[in-house]
C-alpha cells in the first residue's frame, strides 16, 4: 500500500512540473510574438525612410525659401544704397563744379581789380613810410630806372606788401603797359617788376614773383 501511494504522489508531482514547464514556454512564445510584432518589415522601413526624406526635403525647401527671401531683401537694400550713393556722388559733383565756377568767377573779379597794378620786388623799404611817400618813391623809381615819364598823379595808390614787395596801381592802364615794356632796363639789377596777379592766376600760369 505504501508503495502505490508513494507512486501516485510521484506521478502527480511530475504532472505539476510539466504544467509549469508548459506555461513557461507559452509565455516565452507570447513574448517572442510581441517582439516580432514590434519589428519593422521591409515595407515599413521603406515607408519610414520615404517619410523622413519628405520631411527633410520640406525643411530644406522652407530653409531655401527663407534664404531666397533674405537674399531678395538684401538685394533690394543694396539697390537703394546704390541709388543713394549715386545721388550723393552727383550732388557732390555738382557742388564741386559750382565751387570751381564760383572760385573762377571770384578770381576773375579779383584779377579785374588788379588790371592797372604791378608788383615791384626789391624796392628799398623805409621804416614808417606813408602811402604818399610810397607813391612818390615808385614814380621816381620808374623815371630813374625805367626812363618812363611817370608822375605821382599817374599813380592811384601804392603800398607795401611785406618787406620785399610793393603794389603800385596806376590811374590809367596805358601807364602800366609803359612800365611793363620798359622793365627790361632792370636786367642785372636786384629789382623786378611783375603783373599783379592773384595767387590762383600765378599758380595756373606757374609764375613766381618772389
mmCIF file of N, CA and C in Angstrom, residues 111 114-123 138 141-142 146 161 164-170 175-184 186-187 189-198 201-202 205-210:
data_model
loop_
_atom_site.group_PDB
_atom_site.id
_atom_site.type_symbol
_atom_site.label_atom_id
_atom_site.label_comp_id
_atom_site.label_asym_id
_atom_site.label_seq_id
_atom_site.Cartn_x
_atom_site.Cartn_y
_atom_site.Cartn_z
ATOM 1 N N UNK A 111 41.102 139.587 -60.171
ATOM 2 C CA UNK A 111 42.107 139.930 -61.165
ATOM 3 C C UNK A 111 41.715 141.185 -61.940
ATOM 4 N N UNK A 114 42.817 144.195 -60.342
ATOM 5 C CA UNK A 114 44.271 144.419 -60.369
ATOM 6 C C UNK A 114 44.785 144.764 -61.766
ATOM 7 N N UNK A 115 43.888 145.027 -62.685
ATOM 8 C CA UNK A 115 44.286 145.208 -64.087
ATOM 9 C C UNK A 115 45.206 146.407 -64.299
ATOM 10 N N UNK A 116 45.185 147.403 -63.403
ATOM 11 C CA UNK A 116 46.050 148.581 -63.546
ATOM 12 C C UNK A 116 47.243 148.546 -62.598
ATOM 13 N N UNK A 117 47.495 147.363 -61.993
ATOM 14 C CA UNK A 117 48.528 147.291 -60.950
ATOM 15 C C UNK A 117 49.727 146.463 -61.388
ATOM 16 N N UNK A 118 50.874 146.798 -60.791
ATOM 17 C CA UNK A 118 52.086 145.999 -60.953
ATOM 18 C C UNK A 118 52.646 145.706 -59.565
ATOM 19 N N UNK A 119 53.493 144.674 -59.527
ATOM 20 C CA UNK A 119 54.141 144.305 -58.265
ATOM 21 C C UNK A 119 55.645 144.530 -58.433
ATOM 22 N N UNK A 120 56.209 145.343 -57.533
ATOM 23 C CA UNK A 120 57.638 145.636 -57.570
ATOM 24 C C UNK A 120 58.305 144.855 -56.446
ATOM 25 N N UNK A 121 59.299 144.051 -56.795
ATOM 26 C CA UNK A 121 60.018 143.241 -55.806
ATOM 27 C C UNK A 121 61.449 143.758 -55.706
ATOM 28 N N UNK A 122 61.851 144.103 -54.461
ATOM 29 C CA UNK A 122 63.216 144.561 -54.223
ATOM 30 C C UNK A 122 63.351 146.060 -54.072
ATOM 31 N N UNK A 123 62.256 146.805 -54.133
ATOM 32 C CA UNK A 123 62.320 148.252 -53.937
ATOM 33 C C UNK A 123 62.669 148.538 -52.477
ATOM 34 N N UNK A 138 57.771 155.298 -55.890
ATOM 35 C CA UNK A 138 57.509 154.486 -57.090
ATOM 36 C C UNK A 138 57.648 155.342 -58.352
ATOM 37 N N UNK A 141 61.256 155.955 -59.002
ATOM 38 C CA UNK A 141 61.889 154.706 -59.449
ATOM 39 C C UNK A 141 61.624 154.476 -60.940
ATOM 40 N N UNK A 142 60.384 154.677 -61.369
ATOM 41 C CA UNK A 142 60.047 154.476 -62.782
ATOM 42 C C UNK A 142 60.814 155.448 -63.685
ATOM 43 N N UNK A 146 63.654 153.174 -65.262
ATOM 44 C CA UNK A 146 62.999 152.697 -66.485
ATOM 45 C C UNK A 146 62.938 153.756 -67.587
ATOM 46 N N UNK A 161 53.715 145.352 -49.485
ATOM 47 C CA UNK A 161 53.123 144.036 -49.278
ATOM 48 C C UNK A 161 54.235 143.117 -48.794
ATOM 49 N N UNK A 164 59.546 142.925 -48.970
ATOM 50 C CA UNK A 164 60.189 142.946 -50.280
ATOM 51 C C UNK A 164 59.290 143.480 -51.400
ATOM 52 N N UNK A 165 57.991 143.303 -51.289
ATOM 53 C CA UNK A 165 57.086 143.627 -52.393
ATOM 54 C C UNK A 165 56.354 144.941 -52.165
ATOM 55 N N UNK A 166 56.072 145.621 -53.295
ATOM 56 C CA UNK A 166 55.293 146.858 -53.291
ATOM 57 C C UNK A 166 54.252 146.765 -54.402
ATOM 58 N N UNK A 167 53.014 147.077 -54.087
ATOM 59 C CA UNK A 167 51.938 147.097 -55.073
ATOM 60 C C UNK A 167 51.720 148.538 -55.506
ATOM 61 N N UNK A 168 51.742 148.728 -56.832
ATOM 62 C CA UNK A 168 51.555 150.075 -57.390
ATOM 63 C C UNK A 168 50.413 150.027 -58.395
ATOM 64 N N UNK A 169 49.357 150.820 -58.135
ATOM 65 C CA UNK A 169 48.191 150.863 -59.014
ATOM 66 C C UNK A 169 48.146 152.211 -59.738
ATOM 67 N N UNK A 170 48.092 152.133 -61.060
ATOM 68 C CA UNK A 170 48.090 153.342 -61.877
ATOM 69 C C UNK A 170 46.654 153.815 -62.128
ATOM 70 N N UNK A 175 49.765 153.564 -68.638
ATOM 71 C CA UNK A 175 50.979 153.774 -67.851
ATOM 72 C C UNK A 175 51.535 152.441 -67.366
ATOM 73 N N UNK A 176 50.641 151.536 -67.029
ATOM 74 C CA UNK A 176 51.091 150.203 -66.606
ATOM 75 C C UNK A 176 51.831 149.522 -67.756
ATOM 76 N N UNK A 177 51.267 149.580 -68.961
ATOM 77 C CA UNK A 177 51.906 148.948 -70.107
ATOM 78 C C UNK A 177 53.274 149.568 -70.410
ATOM 79 N N UNK A 178 53.391 150.878 -70.222
ATOM 80 C CA UNK A 178 54.680 151.537 -70.450
ATOM 81 C C UNK A 178 55.726 151.025 -69.474
ATOM 82 N N UNK A 179 55.321 150.842 -68.225
ATOM 83 C CA UNK A 179 56.248 150.337 -67.206
ATOM 84 C C UNK A 179 56.655 148.903 -67.509
ATOM 85 N N UNK A 180 55.677 148.047 -67.857
ATOM 86 C CA UNK A 180 55.989 146.652 -68.143
ATOM 87 C C UNK A 180 56.888 146.524 -69.366
ATOM 88 N N UNK A 181 56.686 147.381 -70.345
ATOM 89 C CA UNK A 181 57.503 147.345 -71.545
ATOM 90 C C UNK A 181 58.945 147.747 -71.256
ATOM 91 N N UNK A 182 59.098 148.683 -70.314
ATOM 92 C CA UNK A 182 60.434 149.193 -70.014
ATOM 93 C C UNK A 182 61.156 148.394 -68.938
ATOM 94 N N UNK A 183 60.546 147.371 -68.368
ATOM 95 C CA UNK A 183 61.182 146.650 -67.261
ATOM 96 C C UNK A 183 62.419 145.875 -67.701
ATOM 97 N N UNK A 184 62.629 145.734 -69.012
ATOM 98 C CA UNK A 184 63.858 145.082 -69.475
ATOM 99 C C UNK A 184 65.095 145.880 -69.089
ATOM 100 N N UNK A 186 65.781 146.715 -66.280
ATOM 101 C CA UNK A 186 66.190 146.266 -64.940
ATOM 102 C C UNK A 186 67.071 145.023 -64.995
ATOM 103 N N UNK A 187 67.403 144.569 -66.174
ATOM 104 C CA UNK A 187 68.223 143.364 -66.301
ATOM 105 C C UNK A 187 69.563 143.547 -65.593
ATOM 106 N N UNK A 189 69.822 143.947 -62.374
ATOM 107 C CA UNK A 189 69.582 144.628 -61.093
ATOM 108 C C UNK A 189 68.790 143.727 -60.156
ATOM 109 N N UNK A 190 68.752 144.084 -58.893
ATOM 110 C CA UNK A 190 68.080 143.278 -57.870
ATOM 111 C C UNK A 190 66.635 143.713 -57.665
ATOM 112 N N UNK A 191 66.102 144.412 -58.619
ATOM 113 C CA UNK A 191 64.702 144.842 -58.561
ATOM 114 C C UNK A 191 63.975 144.263 -59.773
ATOM 115 N N UNK A 192 62.749 143.754 -59.550
ATOM 116 C CA UNK A 192 61.956 143.159 -60.630
ATOM 117 C C UNK A 192 60.545 143.713 -60.601
ATOM 118 N N UNK A 193 59.904 143.709 -61.755
ATOM 119 C CA UNK A 193 58.518 144.171 -61.870
ATOM 120 C C UNK A 193 57.700 143.068 -62.540
ATOM 121 N N UNK A 194 56.523 142.774 -61.943
ATOM 122 C CA UNK A 194 55.643 141.726 -62.460
ATOM 123 C C UNK A 194 54.215 142.261 -62.547
ATOM 124 N N UNK A 195 53.439 141.544 -63.342
ATOM 125 C CA UNK A 195 51.990 141.775 -63.319
ATOM 126 C C UNK A 195 51.483 141.462 -61.910
ATOM 127 N N UNK A 196 50.528 142.240 -61.443
ATOM 128 C CA UNK A 196 49.936 141.969 -60.131
ATOM 129 C C UNK A 196 48.856 140.896 -60.301
ATOM 130 N N UNK A 197 49.255 139.641 -60.174
ATOM 131 C CA UNK A 197 48.347 138.515 -60.395
ATOM 132 C C UNK A 197 47.855 137.939 -59.068
ATOM 133 N N UNK A 198 46.658 137.382 -59.085
ATOM 134 C CA UNK A 198 46.158 136.670 -57.913
ATOM 135 C C UNK A 198 46.942 135.376 -57.750
ATOM 136 N N UNK A 201 45.838 132.773 -60.287
ATOM 137 C CA UNK A 201 46.344 133.032 -61.632
ATOM 138 C C UNK A 201 47.829 132.718 -61.712
ATOM 139 N N UNK A 202 48.587 133.071 -60.675
ATOM 140 C CA UNK A 202 50.023 132.763 -60.679
ATOM 141 C C UNK A 202 50.254 131.258 -60.734
ATOM 142 N N UNK A 205 49.453 129.875 -64.151
ATOM 143 C CA UNK A 205 50.457 130.257 -65.155
ATOM 144 C C UNK A 205 51.869 129.857 -64.740
ATOM 145 N N UNK A 206 51.983 129.301 -63.518
ATOM 146 C CA UNK A 206 53.293 128.895 -62.982
ATOM 147 C C UNK A 206 54.262 130.068 -62.977
ATOM 148 N N UNK A 207 53.763 131.205 -62.452
ATOM 149 C CA UNK A 207 54.559 132.415 -62.400
ATOM 150 C C UNK A 207 55.039 132.631 -60.980
ATOM 151 N N UNK A 208 56.341 132.922 -60.801
ATOM 152 C CA UNK A 208 56.922 133.207 -59.488
ATOM 153 C C UNK A 208 57.258 134.689 -59.440
ATOM 154 N N UNK A 209 56.817 135.329 -58.359
ATOM 155 C CA UNK A 209 57.039 136.789 -58.241
ATOM 156 C C UNK A 209 57.893 137.117 -57.043
ATOM 157 N N UNK A 210 58.553 136.102 -56.508
ATOM 158 C CA UNK A 210 59.432 136.367 -55.356
ATOM 159 C C UNK A 210 60.813 135.821 -55.633
#
